[in-house]
Amino acid sequence: MGIFNRNFNKPGPGVNKDEPRKKGFARFFELLIRDLGDLVKLNMILCVCVLPSIVMFFFSLSGIYPLFTFVLSLILAFPVGGAITSCVYYITKQMRDDPSYVWYEFKRKFKENYKQSAAIGILCTAFVYTQILVWITMIISEDVIGLSWIILALLSLLLFGMITPYIFLHFAYIDLKTLGILKNSVLMTFAYLPRSFMGAILGGLLWTMTALFFPDSLLMGFPIILIFGITMSMLMNLMWTWKPFDTSFNIEETLNQRKED
């Protein structure tokens, strides 16, 4: 239980104020080791928010009033946008080395953003569910599906993974109308294309590995997703997408200046 009950008041060697942050994999593993407990807590809170929608979606897959339960699964996705925004905010706060409490920050940011981000959260949920249905159909109809459809599905997933991090970073940090956020996010995706691409690839790596290792059973891979799968993917993505976003809007510099004032 050490990762959940760490004592930050215990005397130690400390960190030099002017010591530069690590970069690349060293920085990733530093954050992972330091904040693993918080990532697990955050992941579980997020799972609670999305679980009603997921359960109803699986009811639709099982043939229980499929159209009704599918629509209901999207309605129950109302808190998804606010929950993802809160997770993105908390993880980037940890990346800024700004100490905080998981539940307090999640609740505060959720209250601030759940209304504006609700529609985008529902649309993202609809996209993910549609992708699942498409891939199930392609697997069942593997003899008749063309390569072009597979490529199209993969490209749409890639674009989704490249654009959505910027959308939720905007919700977390920038006071802007939704259409402006969507426009900015698309522009930033292509302005920082290499980082957007790597963020999407690494952000989806854990999900891909889970699907490869447990192809016949979602239940086998479910504990991985429940414990840290979502927030771990977010961290892997934000390691690439946070820097261009921060540079574009001077987020960390502005927040540090406010603390000094």
C-alpha positions as a LaTeX table, in Angstrom:
\begin{tabular}{lrrr}
\hline
Residue & $x$ (\AA) & $y$ (\AA) & $z$ (\AA) \\
\hline
Met1 & 0.00 & 0.00 & 0.00 \\
Gly2 & 3.03 & 2.27 & $-0.05$ \\
Ile3 & 2.08 & 3.94 & $-3.31$ \\
Phe4 & $-1.21$ & 5.12 & $-1.76$ \\
Asn5 & 0.14 & 6.34 & 1.57 \\
Arg6 & 3.41 & 8.05 & 0.87 \\
Asn7 & 4.66 & 10.53 & 3.47 \\
Phe8 & 5.93 & 13.60 & 1.65 \\
Asn9 & 6.84 & 15.29 & 4.96 \\
Lys10 & 9.58 & 12.76 & 5.71 \\
Pro11 & 13.01 & 14.46 & 5.60 \\
Gly12 & 15.12 & 13.59 & 2.59 \\
Pro13 & 17.92 & 14.90 & 0.39 \\
Gly14 & 15.58 & 17.25 & $-1.44$ \\
Val15 & 15.86 & 18.53 & $-4.98$ \\
Asn16 & 17.91 & 21.47 & $-6.16$ \\
Lys17 & 15.56 & 24.31 & $-7.09$ \\
Asp18 & 17.46 & 24.99 & $-10.31$ \\
Glu19 & 17.97 & 21.35 & $-11.25$ \\
Pro20 & 16.74 & 20.83 & $-14.83$ \\
Arg21 & 13.98 & 18.31 & $-15.46$ \\
Lys22 & 14.83 & 15.02 & $-16.99$ \\
Lys23 & 13.77 & 14.43 & $-20.58$ \\
Gly24 & 12.42 & 11.61 & $-22.68$ \\
Phe25 & 12.16 & 8.14 & $-21.16$ \\
Ala26 & 13.99 & 9.23 & $-18.00$ \\
Arg27 & 11.32 & 11.84 & $-17.32$ \\
Phe28 & 8.51 & 9.39 & $-18.12$ \\
Phe29 & 9.78 & 6.79 & $-15.67$ \\
Glu30 & 10.46 & 9.46 & $-13.06$ \\
Leu31 & 6.81 & 10.56 & $-13.25$ \\
Leu32 & 5.58 & 6.97 & $-13.39$ \\
Ile33 & 7.47 & 5.90 & $-10.27$ \\
Arg34 & 6.69 & 9.08 & $-8.35$ \\
Asp35 & 3.00 & 9.35 & $-9.25$ \\
Leu36 & 1.89 & 5.76 & $-9.85$ \\
Gly37 & $-0.42$ & 5.78 & $-6.84$ \\
Asp38 & $-2.12$ & 8.96 & $-8.03$ \\
Leu39 & $-2.46$ & 7.58 & $-11.56$ \\
Val40 & $-4.21$ & 4.49 & $-10.18$ \\
Lys41 & $-6.58$ & 6.60 & $-8.05$ \\
Leu42 & $-7.30$ & 8.89 & $-10.98$ \\
Asn43 & $-7.92$ & 5.94 & $-13.28$ \\
Met44 & $-10.42$ & 4.40 & $-10.87$ \\
Ile45 & $-12.32$ & 7.69 & $-10.52$ \\
Leu46 & $-12.49$ & 7.99 & $-14.30$ \\
Cys47 & $-13.71$ & 4.39 & $-14.61$ \\
Val48 & $-16.56$ & 5.13 & $-12.21$ \\
Cys49 & $-17.58$ & 8.05 & $-14.44$ \\
Val50 & $-17.54$ & 6.05 & $-17.68$ \\
Leu51 & $-18.75$ & 2.68 & $-16.36$ \\
Pro52 & $-22.54$ & 3.28 & $-16.70$ \\
Ser53 & $-22.12$ & 4.17 & $-20.36$ \\
Ile54 & $-19.86$ & 1.17 & $-21.03$ \\
Val55 & $-22.24$ & $-1.26$ & $-19.31$ \\
Met56 & $-25.16$ & $-0.01$ & $-21.38$ \\
Phe57 & $-23.08$ & $-0.25$ & $-24.56$ \\
Phe58 & $-22.30$ & $-3.91$ & $-23.84$ \\
Phe59 & $-26.01$ & $-4.49$ & $-23.32$ \\
Ser60 & $-26.55$ & $-3.15$ & $-26.83$ \\
Leu61 & $-23.87$ & $-5.52$ & $-28.17$ \\
Ser62 & $-25.59$ & $-8.44$ & $-26.50$ \\
Gly63 & $-28.81$ & $-7.68$ & $-28.39$ \\
Ile64 & $-30.85$ & $-6.35$ & $-25.45$ \\
Tyr65 & $-32.94$ & $-3.64$ & $-27.12$ \\
Pro66 & $-29.82$ & $-2.69$ & $-29.14$ \\
Leu67 & $-30.91$ & 0.69 & $-30.48$ \\
Phe68 & $-32.40$ & 1.86 & $-27.18$ \\
Thr69 & $-29.44$ & 0.71 & $-25.07$ \\
Phe70 & $-26.94$ & 2.21 & $-27.55$ \\
Val71 & $-28.65$ & 5.61 & $-27.41$ \\
Leu72 & $-28.85$ & 5.33 & $-23.63$ \\
Ser73 & $-25.13$ & 4.54 & $-23.48$ \\
Leu74 & $-24.44$ & 7.87 & $-25.21$ \\
Ile75 & $-26.75$ & 9.76 & $-22.85$ \\
Leu76 & $-24.93$ & 8.19 & $-19.90$ \\
Ala77 & $-21.66$ & 9.46 & $-21.40$ \\
Phe78 & $-22.59$ & 12.99 & $-20.30$ \\
Pro79 & $-19.84$ & 13.12 & $-17.60$ \\
Val80 & $-17.12$ & 11.65 & $-19.84$ \\
Gly81 & $-15.89$ & 14.99 & $-21.22$ \\
Gly82 & $-15.56$ & 16.56 & $-17.79$ \\
Ala83 & $-13.86$ & 13.46 & $-16.38$ \\
Ile84 & $-11.28$ & 13.29 & $-19.18$ \\
Thr85 & $-10.61$ & 17.03 & $-18.87$ \\
Ser86 & $-10.02$ & 16.62 & $-15.13$ \\
Cys87 & $-7.62$ & 13.71 & $-15.72$ \\
Val88 & $-5.69$ & 15.62 & $-18.39$ \\
Tyr89 & $-5.43$ & 18.62 & $-16.07$ \\
Tyr90 & $-4.21$ & 16.55 & $-13.12$ \\
Ile91 & $-1.62$ & 14.64 & $-15.13$ \\
Thr92 & $-0.21$ & 17.83 & $-16.68$ \\
Lys93 & $-0.14$ & 19.38 & $-13.22$ \\
Gln94 & 2.04 & 16.49 & $-12.10$ \\
Met95 & 4.19 & 17.05 & $-15.19$ \\
Arg96 & 4.61 & 20.65 & $-14.03$ \\
Asp97 & 5.75 & 19.31 & $-10.62$ \\
Asp98 & 2.85 & 21.09 & $-8.97$ \\
Pro99 & 1.78 & 18.94 & $-5.97$ \\
Ser100 & $-1.92$ & 18.41 & $-5.44$ \\
Tyr101 & $-4.59$ & 16.00 & $-4.21$ \\
Val102 & $-6.30$ & 13.72 & $-6.72$ \\
Trp103 & $-9.91$ & 13.93 & $-5.59$ \\
Tyr104 & $-9.80$ & 17.68 & $-4.82$ \\
Glu105 & $-8.35$ & 18.60 & $-8.22$ \\
Phe106 & $-10.59$ & 16.16 & $-10.11$ \\
Lys107 & $-13.74$ & 17.47 & $-8.44$ \\
Arg108 & $-12.78$ & 21.13 & $-8.88$ \\
Lys109 & $-11.90$ & 20.80 & $-12.55$ \\
Phe110 & $-14.93$ & 18.63 & $-13.27$ \\
Lys111 & $-17.28$ & 21.29 & $-11.88$ \\
Glu112 & $-15.58$ & 23.94 & $-14.00$ \\
Asn113 & $-15.72$ & 22.05 & $-17.30$ \\
Tyr114 & $-18.36$ & 19.32 & $-17.36$ \\
Lys115 & $-21.01$ & 21.44 & $-19.10$ \\
Gln116 & $-18.84$ & 22.75 & $-21.92$ \\
Ser117 & $-17.03$ & 19.45 & $-22.47$ \\
Ala118 & $-20.15$ & 17.24 & $-22.29$ \\
Ala119 & $-21.03$ & 17.36 & $-26.00$ \\
Ile120 & $-17.44$ & 16.59 & $-27.05$ \\
Gly121 & $-17.28$ & 13.77 & $-24.52$ \\
Ile122 & $-20.44$ & 12.23 & $-25.96$ \\
Leu123 & $-19.12$ & 12.60 & $-29.52$ \\
Cys124 & $-15.82$ & 10.96 & $-28.55$ \\
Thr125 & $-17.72$ & 8.14 & $-26.87$ \\
Ala126 & $-19.87$ & 7.68 & $-29.97$ \\
Phe127 & $-16.72$ & 7.52 & $-32.11$ \\
Val128 & $-15.12$ & 4.87 & $-29.89$ \\
Tyr129 & $-18.28$ & 2.76 & $-29.78$ \\
Thr130 & $-18.68$ & 3.06 & $-33.55$ \\
Gln131 & $-15.07$ & 1.94 & $-34.01$ \\
Ile132 & $-15.73$ & $-1.11$ & $-31.84$ \\
Leu133 & $-18.79$ & $-1.98$ & $-33.92$ \\
Val134 & $-16.84$ & $-1.47$ & $-37.15$ \\
Trp135 & $-13.96$ & $-3.71$ & $-36.03$ \\
Ile136 & $-16.35$ & $-6.40$ & $-34.80$ \\
Thr137 & $-18.08$ & $-6.30$ & $-38.19$ \\
Met138 & $-14.76$ & $-6.48$ & $-40.04$ \\
Ile139 & $-13.58$ & $-9.43$ & $-37.95$ \\
Ile140 & $-16.82$ & $-11.32$ & $-38.51$ \\
Ser141 & $-16.82$ & $-10.47$ & $-42.24$ \\
Glu142 & $-13.09$ & $-10.87$ & $-42.83$ \\
Asp143 & $-13.62$ & $-12.61$ & $-46.18$ \\
Val144 & $-15.52$ & $-9.72$ & $-47.73$ \\
Ile145 & $-13.95$ & $-6.66$ & $-46.10$ \\
Gly146 & $-11.43$ & $-4.82$ & $-48.23$ \\
Leu147 & $-8.01$ & $-3.53$ & $-47.27$ \\
Ser148 & $-9.17$ & 0.01 & $-47.99$ \\
Trp149 & $-11.75$ & $-0.20$ & $-45.18$ \\
Ile150 & $-9.13$ & $-1.39$ & $-42.72$ \\
Ile151 & $-6.80$ & 1.47 & $-43.69$ \\
Leu152 & $-9.67$ & 3.96 & $-43.39$ \\
Ala153 & $-10.57$ & 2.69 & $-39.93$ \\
Leu154 & $-6.93$ & 2.88 & $-38.77$ \\
Leu155 & $-6.50$ & 6.40 & $-40.17$ \\
Ser156 & $-9.64$ & 7.61 & $-38.43$ \\
Leu157 & $-8.34$ & 6.16 & $-35.15$ \\
Leu158 & $-4.99$ & 7.85 & $-35.69$ \\
Leu159 & $-6.57$ & 11.26 & $-36.38$ \\
Phe160 & $-8.81$ & 10.84 & $-33.33$ \\
Gly161 & $-5.78$ & 10.09 & $-31.16$ \\
Met162 & $-3.89$ & 13.08 & $-32.57$ \\
Ile163 & $-6.61$ & 15.73 & $-32.22$ \\
Thr164 & $-8.47$ & 14.87 & $-29.00$ \\
Pro165 & $-5.57$ & 15.51 & $-26.56$ \\
Tyr166 & $-5.40$ & 19.13 & $-27.69$ \\
Ile167 & $-9.19$ & 19.47 & $-27.32$ \\
Phe168 & $-9.15$ & 18.39 & $-23.68$ \\
Leu169 & $-6.02$ & 20.42 & $-22.94$ \\
His170 & $-7.94$ & 23.46 & $-24.20$ \\
Phe171 & $-10.88$ & 22.62 & $-21.94$ \\
Ala172 & $-8.51$ & 22.27 & $-19.00$ \\
Tyr173 & $-6.54$ & 25.49 & $-19.48$ \\
Ile174 & $-8.00$ & 27.88 & $-22.07$ \\
Asp175 & $-11.18$ & 29.92 & $-21.77$ \\
Leu176 & $-12.51$ & 29.63 & $-25.32$ \\
Lys177 & $-15.76$ & 28.66 & $-27.03$ \\
Thr178 & $-16.06$ & 25.08 & $-28.23$ \\
Leu179 & $-15.82$ & 25.87 & $-31.94$ \\
Gly180 & $-12.66$ & 27.86 & $-31.31$ \\
Ile181 & $-11.24$ & 24.95 & $-29.33$ \\
Leu182 & $-11.96$ & 22.51 & $-32.16$ \\
Lys183 & $-10.36$ & 24.84 & $-34.71$ \\
Asn184 & $-7.27$ & 25.41 & $-32.55$ \\
Ser185 & $-6.91$ & 21.70 & $-31.86$ \\
Val186 & $-6.93$ & 20.76 & $-35.55$ \\
Leu187 & $-4.41$ & 23.50 & $-36.35$ \\
Met188 & $-2.11$ & 22.43 & $-33.51$ \\
Thr189 & $-2.35$ & 18.79 & $-34.56$ \\
Phe190 & $-0.85$ & 19.55 & $-37.96$ \\
Ala191 & 1.43 & 22.38 & $-36.79$ \\
Tyr192 & 3.13 & 19.89 & $-34.44$ \\
Leu193 & 2.53 & 16.82 & $-36.58$ \\
Pro194 & 5.50 & 14.68 & $-35.42$ \\
Arg195 & 4.61 & 15.16 & $-31.75$ \\
Ser196 & 0.89 & 14.68 & $-32.41$ \\
Phe197 & 1.65 & 11.46 & $-34.29$ \\
Met198 & 3.97 & 10.05 & $-31.61$ \\
Gly199 & 1.49 & 11.00 & $-28.88$ \\
Ala200 & $-1.29$ & 9.12 & $-30.66$ \\
Ile201 & 0.88 & 6.06 & $-31.32$ \\
Leu202 & 2.25 & 5.80 & $-27.77$ \\
Gly203 & $-1.09$ & 6.73 & $-26.23$ \\
Gly204 & $-2.67$ & 3.78 & $-28.01$ \\
Leu205 & 0.21 & 1.40 & $-27.37$ \\
Leu206 & $-1.13$ & $-0.02$ & $-24.10$ \\
Trp207 & $-4.55$ & $-0.67$ & $-25.66$ \\
Thr208 & $-2.92$ & $-2.38$ & $-28.64$ \\
Met209 & $-0.78$ & $-4.58$ & $-26.41$ \\
Thr210 & $-3.83$ & $-5.50$ & $-24.31$ \\
Ala211 & $-5.73$ & $-6.50$ & $-27.45$ \\
Leu212 & $-2.77$ & $-8.56$ & $-28.70$ \\
Phe213 & $-2.16$ & $-10.39$ & $-25.43$ \\
Phe214 & $-5.85$ & $-10.95$ & $-24.65$ \\
Pro215 & $-7.50$ & $-11.18$ & $-28.09$ \\
Asp216 & $-10.18$ & $-13.67$ & $-27.03$ \\
Ser217 & $-11.20$ & $-12.20$ & $-23.70$ \\
Leu218 & $-11.98$ & $-8.64$ & $-22.74$ \\
Leu219 & $-12.31$ & $-9.83$ & $-19.13$ \\
Met220 & $-8.63$ & $-10.85$ & $-19.04$ \\
Gly221 & $-7.48$ & $-7.38$ & $-20.07$ \\
Phe222 & $-10.11$ & $-5.53$ & $-18.02$ \\
Pro223 & $-8.06$ & $-5.36$ & $-14.77$ \\
Ile224 & $-5.25$ & $-3.60$ & $-16.65$ \\
Ile225 & $-7.67$ & $-0.97$ & $-17.93$ \\
Leu226 & $-9.38$ & $-0.63$ & $-14.55$ \\
Ile227 & $-6.18$ & $-0.17$ & $-12.54$ \\
Phe228 & $-4.12$ & 2.18 & $-14.72$ \\
Gly229 & $-4.85$ & 1.65 & $-18.42$ \\
Ile230 & $-6.55$ & 4.96 & $-19.23$ \\
Thr231 & $-4.38$ & 7.36 & $-17.22$ \\
Met232 & $-1.22$ & 5.53 & $-18.29$ \\
Ser233 & $-2.21$ & 6.04 & $-21.92$ \\
Met234 & $-2.91$ & 9.71 & $-21.20$ \\
Leu235 & 0.51 & 10.15 & $-19.61$ \\
Met236 & 2.23 & 8.51 & $-22.59$ \\
Asn237 & 0.35 & 10.81 & $-24.96$ \\
Leu238 & 0.86 & 13.98 & $-22.93$ \\
Met239 & 4.60 & 13.37 & $-22.76$ \\
Trp240 & 4.51 & 14.40 & $-26.44$ \\
Thr241 & 1.57 & 16.81 & $-26.73$ \\
Trp242 & 1.90 & 18.86 & $-23.54$ \\
Lys243 & 5.12 & 20.65 & $-24.54$ \\
Pro244 & 3.80 & 22.24 & $-27.78$ \\
Phe245 & 0.57 & 23.20 & $-26.03$ \\
Asp246 & 2.46 & 24.73 & $-23.10$ \\
Thr247 & 4.82 & 26.56 & $-25.47$ \\
Ser248 & 1.93 & 27.94 & $-27.54$ \\
Phe249 & 0.05 & 29.40 & $-24.56$ \\
Asn250 & 2.85 & 29.88 & $-21.98$ \\
Ile251 & 0.81 & 27.89 & $-19.47$ \\
Glu252 & 3.48 & 26.99 & $-16.93$ \\
Glu253 & 5.19 & 30.38 & $-17.08$ \\
Thr254 & 1.87 & 32.18 & $-16.54$ \\
Leu255 & 0.85 & 29.94 & $-13.63$ \\
Asn256 & 4.25 & 30.31 & $-11.94$ \\
Gln257 & 4.03 & 34.09 & $-12.32$ \\
Arg258 & 0.61 & 34.08 & $-10.63$ \\
Lys259 & 2.05 & 32.13 & $-7.70$ \\
Glu260 & 4.85 & 34.67 & $-7.29$ \\
Asp261 & 2.39 & 37.58 & $-7.40$ \\
\hline
\end{tabular}
